[in-house]
Amino acid sequence: MEMVGEERENQYETSHYKSSLISDPWKPCRRTRAVVKECLLKLSCCLGAVCGMHWYGYAALGIVMAFISFFMDLSVTKLLRAHQWLYVNLEGNNVLQFFCWTLYPACLCAVGSLFSQNISPFSTGSGIPEVRTMLVGIQMSHYLSLTNMFTKFLGLICTLAAGSTVFLGKVGPFVHLSTMVGEYLSNLCSLVQNTKKVKPQVIQKDKAAKEMMVVSAAVGVAGCFGAPISGVLFSVEVMCSHFAVKHYGPCFLAAACGALTFCLFTVWSGDEETLQPLFKTNFPAALPFYPLEILLFASLGLLCGAVSCCYLFCHRWMLQFTKTKEVFIKMLTTEKCLYSGLVVFLLASVTFPHSAGQYMASQYTMKQLLTSLLDSSSWSSHIHNTSVPLEPDTLSEWNSSGRPVYLSLVFFLFMKMWMLVLACTLPVPAGYFMPVFVYGAVLGRLHGELAAYLFSGGGMSFNPGGYALAGAAAFSGAVTHTMSPALLAIELTGQFAHALPVLLSTLLANAVSRSGQRPSFYDAISISKKLPHLPSMKKVYPQLPLVEIGQFLGSKQIQLQKTAGLEEIQHVVNSSSDTQYPVVDTHESQIFLGFVHRSELLIFLSGCETETVEKHLDDICCIHPSSVLLSPHSTVQETYRLLSLAGEHTLFVTDRGRLVGTITWTEMKRIFEAFTSET
Amino acid sequence: MEMVGEERENQYETSHYKSSLISDPWKPCRRTRAVVKECLLKLSCCLGAVCGMHWYGYAALGIVMAFISFFMDLSVTKLLRAHQWLYVNLEGNNVLQFFCWTLYPACLCAVGSLFSQNISPFSTGSGIPEVRTMLVGIQMSHYLSLTNMFTKFLGLICTLAAGSTVFLGKVGPFVHLSTMVGEYLSNLCSLVQNTKKVKPQVIQKDKAAKEMMVVSAAVGVAGCFGAPISGVLFSVEVMCSHFAVKHYGPCFLAAACGALTFCLFTVWSGDEETLQPLFKTNFPAALPFYPLEILLFASLGLLCGAVSCCYLFCHRWMLQFTKTKEVFIKMLTTEKCLYSGLVVFLLASVTFPHSAGQYMASQYTMKQLLTSLLDSSSWSSHIHNTSVPLEPDTLSEWNSSGRPVYLSLVFFLFMKMWMLVLACTLPVPAGYFMPVFVYGAVLGRLHGELAAYLFSGGGMSFNPGGYALAGAAAFSGAVTHTMSPALLAIELTGQFAHALPVLLSTLLANAVSRSGQRPSFYDAISISKKLPHLPSMKKVYPQLPLVEIGQFLGSKQIQLQKTAGLEEIQHVVNSSSDTQYPVVDTHESQIFLGFVHRSELLIFLSGCETETVEKHLDDICCIHPSSVLLSPHSTVQETYRLLSLAGEHTLFVTDRGRLVGTITWTEMKRIFEAFTSET
């Protein structure tokens, strides 16, 4: 039914555009433009006959993001190779090698933060906390601007090219980039489909934008790793309270398009022979693990949960520290470039392969690190059993100096903990998921190697790679308080045999890290940035959701009475730019009747100058009834949920029929601020 | 914070129970009972200290359902083996073999429907349409009764033991069984945790029951196949409009527990050496498919979508037919047992291996069918290339008479189409998912074999098993309008390499079958059973969601005025059994103030006989403000969503502050009936 209606609208549009364009006298190349436009409109009619334009938008989003992802990977690989080439060619001269090792990433990150500081300060960080807030329904248009997109894109390439020294990832900014691209595609789709009616268009456009944003979250993950299903799960998890089931199909479509395109690009570039997972593993298929190993996986989950609590505590402390120390505040506001350069120089000095770096496999890129950790054969057995030939590729960096690999792994874990916390303060676009994923893999590998050392014998052969996989999923899941990393780990490696142990570890790690209402990694950033995201704020102010909104309603408010004349309307329109104004019976009775749209009033005001007769509000425009009303006793939680679910901009609060207030997202933010300043 | 509160409540409960039990004089074995109860309460305190009792409930649900699933599989296997043994031992006597082949399943199904007819008529069919309706929030307690559970369990064993003759599955009833077990566990948990306060307890219990039902849907799928992640996706999809993100963790926990237990049972029973997927395949890992095969998978998706439309049309026609033909109505209401026997006898006669059955691999069980179809080597190459040895196990039944396998596959598809539609009318507990899954696998296999025949050569080796996998997912996804079969297919086979093609096929099949707002398989049953499930009804009455509720509000309604005395309260309590009554200022002004709980009024009424002073309503109990109000202009869609999301039993409709109506689920059902009878 919907589609037939859309089709009819499209046809109407075609003829309308054509005639208006030809009659427009001042445009250049009118004839050519008209022909091109006509062809495009015919094409859009044909496309629209198959399914709604927005479906093409979702598919296009997936394809565009996969292309961006592939292009970014390609550039980063080239930049990393250049660094490596330079470093290898300086072999023999330690001083020059040191400067090459440290200055290259330091300069890249300095350039990245220079972009951020001078072009768009909203591009720093991961972007996921902001995306979560926007998904609730709150408008943050500066986070979706075109400049921000380019800054984030270039900055992210710089950060990734700095390599495993800085140890930052790509997922978070990619989700943010995806929402920005989605916003533009959504605007494009509604431009193609737009109708003449004023009111439905605004609401329709908002709903389409919201849907596109949910889809973008899925595409961000899917396009980044070629992992469609965990992308969809991520977009379910990232929602504030409820996931609309109607977004489920679009998410799957866009994620599948994204993942498919990403994999096809890999095939076409000659890296792979066919569509393969990003980190394909070759675990033994016949007996992937013994049933009793389930207990070891469970203990790994608990361990990851405990370590994640420690990591999150350090991260929160660091966030607090940078906000209270005068020198940090000054550096992070005015001297971002210098700060980035200094911090990255410090990190790079520590990881220099001729100093401490040799004990923590610092020559590996993030991808090589993960591949080496997911290797299925036990490293300790190589050392014990000299008859088995060493695999130089996977082991060389982890025991380059002949030490036991356990020590390398422990040293890596210890050093990377503080280095990662420090790196999180860098004012550059950067993802924080991949580092914790790799960190978890190291934790899992250590657990697996120890288990292999302790329990192997009697014909049992352990696979520490499986533990690395479970550890990666469990630790990253615990840090972000999500379950989708479990599926992501499986999709990244194509290793389905380990699905149950990985899921179990992730569940237990989540249970430990969520206990006691601790904030997740993204919650901590949300709180630190004071974003109006209720689920995060709840962690700090547990009473906030139960507060009644009545006590925060302002005394004076803008309203129109039913019999309002031209002057009153003019006054109201001038004094406020809300999209909807409440209408009451009379200013004395305050009985709430409904609302009028600002756009309708503006149309009336622009047209009424020619008219002389004095008219009342109820003659000139439709008073829309409000289908849902709040009472002053509604709690913040209920109001927040209604605003985010109903997709309405404005909710009206009445008490016994009398209007007592208006709730919008702006009002909601004011309530949060009032509450937090009170307590 | 929550947990600390719960703990404190638990401790309070322990002491309270203990004292009340000892002081109760008429109970036998008081001392022993008290000791046992004390131990149990201490245990529950200890457990409660780790996490809330409901978490144990979710884990227990998963474990119980996995146990039931395993036990059911075991019984069914024994019954199927008995049938096979009898049939093989009668070799040589075709008449006796015919009776053995036909009467065994006919008797089983007759017994199954006898149970349904005489014990609980609500146990027939799949149960998923009813579960979907209950998930919205509508109470259907007869579908969750203990008798229904046992009837469904026994009936399902009978249906499954009838084997591939009847060609029915287990998933749907299993999801229904899971909700019933979940209901009991939820009651148990709230019994352990119950508090003294009347109102919060009712609401808390309802919320817990709703949460448990969402979890049950996930566990149903997870426990049935050992597939946790598709279980969670299924529970997202089965929701009416919005999936609450807070249910996500519980779903994962319960599904993981269910799948883990199911797999461990398989290991302990000696069927598998370790935790493996149910239908483990051995597709070639190095090159699972060529990149260009993506196009073939896409065309398979479109084909599956088209065939699913045909199947759904036949199914809807059959539903209509059985509802209009006098003889069917009579048989299906009074002679269920006879009807089942006759239909199954007919189906079994057709599949008799010495008649038409030999052309459709009828000797295979459902599991063997699926295993044979998922075989990775091409059947047609065996026939063409005689140098490759035949694998007798997988091929024997499909070309037992030496015909090309294509003919067998086409004949299977043609016959099973009407047989399946006929089998769906059987009044026995039965799942309709697995049959369409296998049907899709046959469709995919045919497509794959044809592709292998046409395109192989030049060193390319096709894997038709991959097409069978994609076909199964695509066809079952298209029939049920869901995406989770894509993941289920992967989890069932552990074949992650085919994830993207399977997802693509399922997406395209869904697109075709959902086009034109066609109802899905479950929608058709919902509509036929007149269940108050809006998303299904929308497909038949597209105007229904947009109707304003104002026109359906009854003129007279039950209300209390603020100054109501004892008599008025008594009268209202006697005349209606609603849980909440609206309170107005006076009967004349009708200004809405709030609502009172029936339970509070009852407490007052039972206590007030001793009091002599006349009291008013506002003196004796708290008038709760209603946080959300509807207007008469609210649409059916909005009202439905608010009722299902808010978890409230009752919503009040006001117009300019005056009460004009009350909306409950009962009222909502009345509106649906009024609308459908009007149009």
mmCIF file of C-alpha atoms in Angstrom, chain A residues 1 228-229 233 236-237 239 241-246 248-249 252-253 256 259-260 263-264 267 273-276 280 285-291 294 483-484 487 490-491 494 496 500 503-504 507 517 542 591-593 625-631 633-634 638 641-642 645 648 654 656-657, chain B residues 1 228-229 233 236-237 239 241-246 248-249 252-253 256 259-260 263-264 267 273-276 280 285-291 294 483-484 487 490-491 494 496 500 503-504 507 517 542 591-593 625-631 633-634 638 641-642 645 648 654 656-657:
data_model
loop_
_atom_site.group_PDB
_atom_site.id
_atom_site.type_symbol
_atom_site.label_atom_id
_atom_site.label_comp_id
_atom_site.label_asym_id
_atom_site.label_seq_id
_atom_site.Cartn_x
_atom_site.Cartn_y
_atom_site.Cartn_z
ATOM 1 C CA MET A 1 0.000 0.000 0.000
ATOM 2 C CA PRO A 228 27.583 -7.932 9.094
ATOM 3 C CA ILE A 229 25.840 -9.773 11.916
ATOM 4 C CA LEU A 233 23.983 -6.682 17.159
ATOM 5 C CA VAL A 236 20.880 -3.127 18.958
ATOM 6 C CA GLU A 237 23.203 -2.641 21.919
ATOM 7 C CA MET A 239 20.450 2.033 21.511
ATOM 8 C CA SER A 241 16.503 1.712 25.822
ATOM 9 C CA HIS A 242 14.525 0.214 22.954
ATOM 10 C CA PHE A 243 15.474 -1.066 19.529
ATOM 11 C CA ALA A 244 12.681 -0.617 16.964
ATOM 12 C CA VAL A 245 12.168 -3.901 15.146
ATOM 13 C CA LYS A 246 11.368 -2.048 11.919
ATOM 14 C CA TYR A 248 16.149 -4.514 11.841
ATOM 15 C CA GLY A 249 15.689 -5.212 8.127
ATOM 16 C CA PHE A 252 20.783 -6.155 7.897
ATOM 17 C CA LEU A 253 20.571 -4.906 4.329
ATOM 18 C CA ALA A 256 25.345 -7.067 4.335
ATOM 19 C CA ALA A 259 30.457 -6.398 4.331
ATOM 20 C CA LEU A 260 30.004 -7.793 0.834
ATOM 21 C CA CYS A 263 35.174 -8.400 0.952
ATOM 22 C CA LEU A 264 34.832 -7.932 -2.811
ATOM 23 C CA VAL A 267 39.287 -9.941 -3.643
ATOM 24 C CA GLU A 273 41.282 -15.440 -3.663
ATOM 25 C CA THR A 274 37.671 -15.323 -2.425
ATOM 26 C CA LEU A 275 35.461 -13.692 0.237
ATOM 27 C CA GLN A 276 37.227 -14.517 3.482
ATOM 28 C CA LYS A 280 41.246 -16.148 8.918
ATOM 29 C CA ALA A 285 38.595 -28.652 12.992
ATOM 30 C CA ALA A 286 38.278 -32.214 14.250
ATOM 31 C CA LEU A 287 38.568 -31.495 17.964
ATOM 32 C CA PRO A 288 38.657 -27.721 18.505
ATOM 33 C CA PHE A 289 38.675 -28.106 22.305
ATOM 34 C CA TYR A 290 38.012 -30.671 24.998
ATOM 35 C CA PRO A 291 34.676 -30.393 26.839
ATOM 36 C CA ILE A 294 34.915 -24.972 29.162
ATOM 37 C CA MET A 483 28.047 -8.765 23.933
ATOM 38 C CA SER A 484 28.590 -8.152 20.226
ATOM 39 C CA LEU A 487 30.156 -12.535 17.579
ATOM 40 C CA ILE A 490 33.902 -15.233 15.447
ATOM 41 C CA GLU A 491 33.164 -13.228 12.309
ATOM 42 C CA GLY A 494 35.589 -17.394 10.703
ATOM 43 C CA PHE A 496 32.699 -20.976 14.474
ATOM 44 C CA LEU A 500 30.192 -21.350 22.727
ATOM 45 C CA LEU A 503 30.230 -16.544 24.309
ATOM 46 C CA LEU A 504 30.649 -17.988 27.798
ATOM 47 C CA LEU A 507 29.134 -13.331 29.371
ATOM 48 C CA GLN A 517 26.563 -0.383 38.347
ATOM 49 C CA PRO A 542 21.105 6.860 40.554
ATOM 50 C CA ILE A 591 -7.067 24.582 29.412
ATOM 51 C CA PHE A 592 -4.821 22.840 26.876
ATOM 52 C CA LEU A 593 -6.360 22.358 23.422
ATOM 53 C CA PRO A 625 -4.524 17.546 19.106
ATOM 54 C CA SER A 626 -1.642 16.102 21.110
ATOM 55 C CA SER A 627 -2.065 12.356 21.393
ATOM 56 C CA VAL A 628 0.091 11.860 24.482
ATOM 57 C CA LEU A 629 0.138 14.151 27.488
ATOM 58 C CA LEU A 630 2.464 14.086 30.453
ATOM 59 C CA SER A 631 1.597 14.948 34.019
ATOM 60 C CA HIS A 633 4.334 13.556 38.236
ATOM 61 C CA SER A 634 5.932 11.820 35.241
ATOM 62 C CA GLU A 638 9.411 8.045 31.469
ATOM 63 C CA ARG A 641 11.749 7.278 26.947
ATOM 64 C CA LEU A 642 8.624 8.884 25.462
ATOM 65 C CA LEU A 645 10.428 6.559 21.271
ATOM 66 C CA GLU A 648 8.050 13.842 18.748
ATOM 67 C CA THR A 654 -0.899 19.169 31.786
ATOM 68 C CA ARG A 656 -6.123 18.572 35.406
ATOM 69 C CA GLY A 657 -6.404 19.772 31.835
ATOM 70 C CA MET B 1 22.371 -0.051 44.092
ATOM 71 C CA PRO B 228 22.568 -19.248 21.089
ATOM 72 C CA ILE B 229 23.091 -16.184 18.889
ATOM 73 C CA LEU B 233 18.153 -12.574 17.105
ATOM 74 C CA VAL B 236 14.514 -9.492 18.750
ATOM 75 C CA GLU B 237 12.490 -10.266 15.639
ATOM 76 C CA MET B 239 8.836 -8.618 19.308
ATOM 77 C CA SER B 241 7.560 -3.158 17.660
ATOM 78 C CA HIS B 242 10.392 -2.496 20.088
ATOM 79 C CA PHE B 243 12.996 -4.707 21.713
ATOM 80 C CA ALA B 244 14.052 -3.462 25.139
ATOM 81 C CA VAL B 245 17.841 -3.403 25.305
ATOM 82 C CA LYS B 246 17.762 -4.383 28.985
ATOM 83 C CA TYR B 248 19.479 -8.330 25.755
ATOM 84 C CA GLY B 249 21.844 -9.520 28.500
ATOM 85 C CA PHE B 252 22.267 -14.001 25.909
ATOM 86 C CA LEU B 253 22.816 -15.583 29.308
ATOM 87 C CA ALA B 256 24.225 -19.523 26.159
ATOM 88 C CA ALA B 259 23.091 -24.146 24.114
ATOM 89 C CA LEU B 260 25.982 -25.131 26.378
ATOM 90 C CA CYS B 263 25.915 -29.565 23.650
ATOM 91 C CA LEU B 264 27.265 -31.022 26.895
ATOM 92 C CA VAL B 267 28.949 -35.063 24.588
ATOM 93 C CA GLU B 273 33.605 -36.093 21.204
ATOM 94 C CA THR B 274 33.298 -32.378 21.964
ATOM 95 C CA LEU B 275 30.858 -29.453 21.664
ATOM 96 C CA GLN B 276 29.945 -29.427 17.993
ATOM 97 C CA LYS B 280 28.453 -30.332 11.280
ATOM 98 C CA ALA B 285 37.931 -24.532 3.705
ATOM 99 C CA ALA B 286 40.557 -23.238 1.285
ATOM 100 C CA LEU B 287 38.179 -21.912 -1.368
ATOM 101 C CA PRO B 288 34.577 -22.220 -0.107
ATOM 102 C CA PHE B 289 33.180 -20.499 -3.201
ATOM 103 C CA TYR B 290 34.281 -18.341 -6.127
ATOM 104 C CA PRO B 291 33.553 -14.604 -5.867
ATOM 105 C CA ILE B 294 27.667 -14.446 -5.328
ATOM 106 C CA MET B 483 16.475 -12.839 9.136
ATOM 107 C CA SER B 484 17.560 -15.083 12.005
ATOM 108 C CA LEU B 487 22.499 -17.088 11.323
ATOM 109 C CA ILE B 490 25.464 -21.008 10.034
ATOM 110 C CA GLU B 491 25.213 -22.031 13.680
ATOM 111 C CA GLY B 494 29.341 -24.369 11.924
ATOM 112 C CA PHE B 496 31.097 -19.643 8.761
ATOM 113 C CA LEU B 500 27.923 -13.660 3.406
ATOM 114 C CA LEU B 503 22.940 -13.610 4.338
ATOM 115 C CA LEU B 504 22.577 -12.222 0.826
ATOM 116 C CA LEU B 507 17.904 -10.775 2.396
ATOM 117 C CA GLN B 517 2.656 -6.098 2.520
ATOM 118 C CA PRO B 542 -4.177 -1.245 6.520
ATOM 119 C CA ILE B 591 -11.820 16.378 35.896
ATOM 120 C CA PHE B 592 -9.356 13.475 36.029
ATOM 121 C CA LEU B 593 -7.174 13.323 39.156
ATOM 122 C CA PRO B 625 -1.163 10.394 39.452
ATOM 123 C CA SER B 626 -1.129 8.943 35.950
ATOM 124 C CA SER B 627 2.109 9.931 34.256
ATOM 125 C CA VAL B 628 0.920 9.482 30.672
ATOM 126 C CA LEU B 629 -2.483 10.501 29.363
ATOM 127 C CA LEU B 630 -4.027 9.791 25.992
ATOM 128 C CA SER B 631 -6.317 12.044 24.037
ATOM 129 C CA HIS B 633 -7.310 11.677 18.932
ATOM 130 C CA SER B 634 -4.576 9.152 19.726
ATOM 131 C CA GLU B 638 0.120 4.850 19.360
ATOM 132 C CA ARG B 641 2.605 0.853 21.442
ATOM 133 C CA LEU B 642 2.210 2.744 24.697
ATOM 134 C CA LEU B 645 5.976 -0.443 26.069
ATOM 135 C CA GLU B 648 0.958 -0.385 32.324
ATOM 136 C CA THR B 654 -8.774 12.717 28.801
ATOM 137 C CA ARG B 656 -9.346 19.022 28.139
ATOM 138 C CA GLY B 657 -8.747 17.488 31.541
#
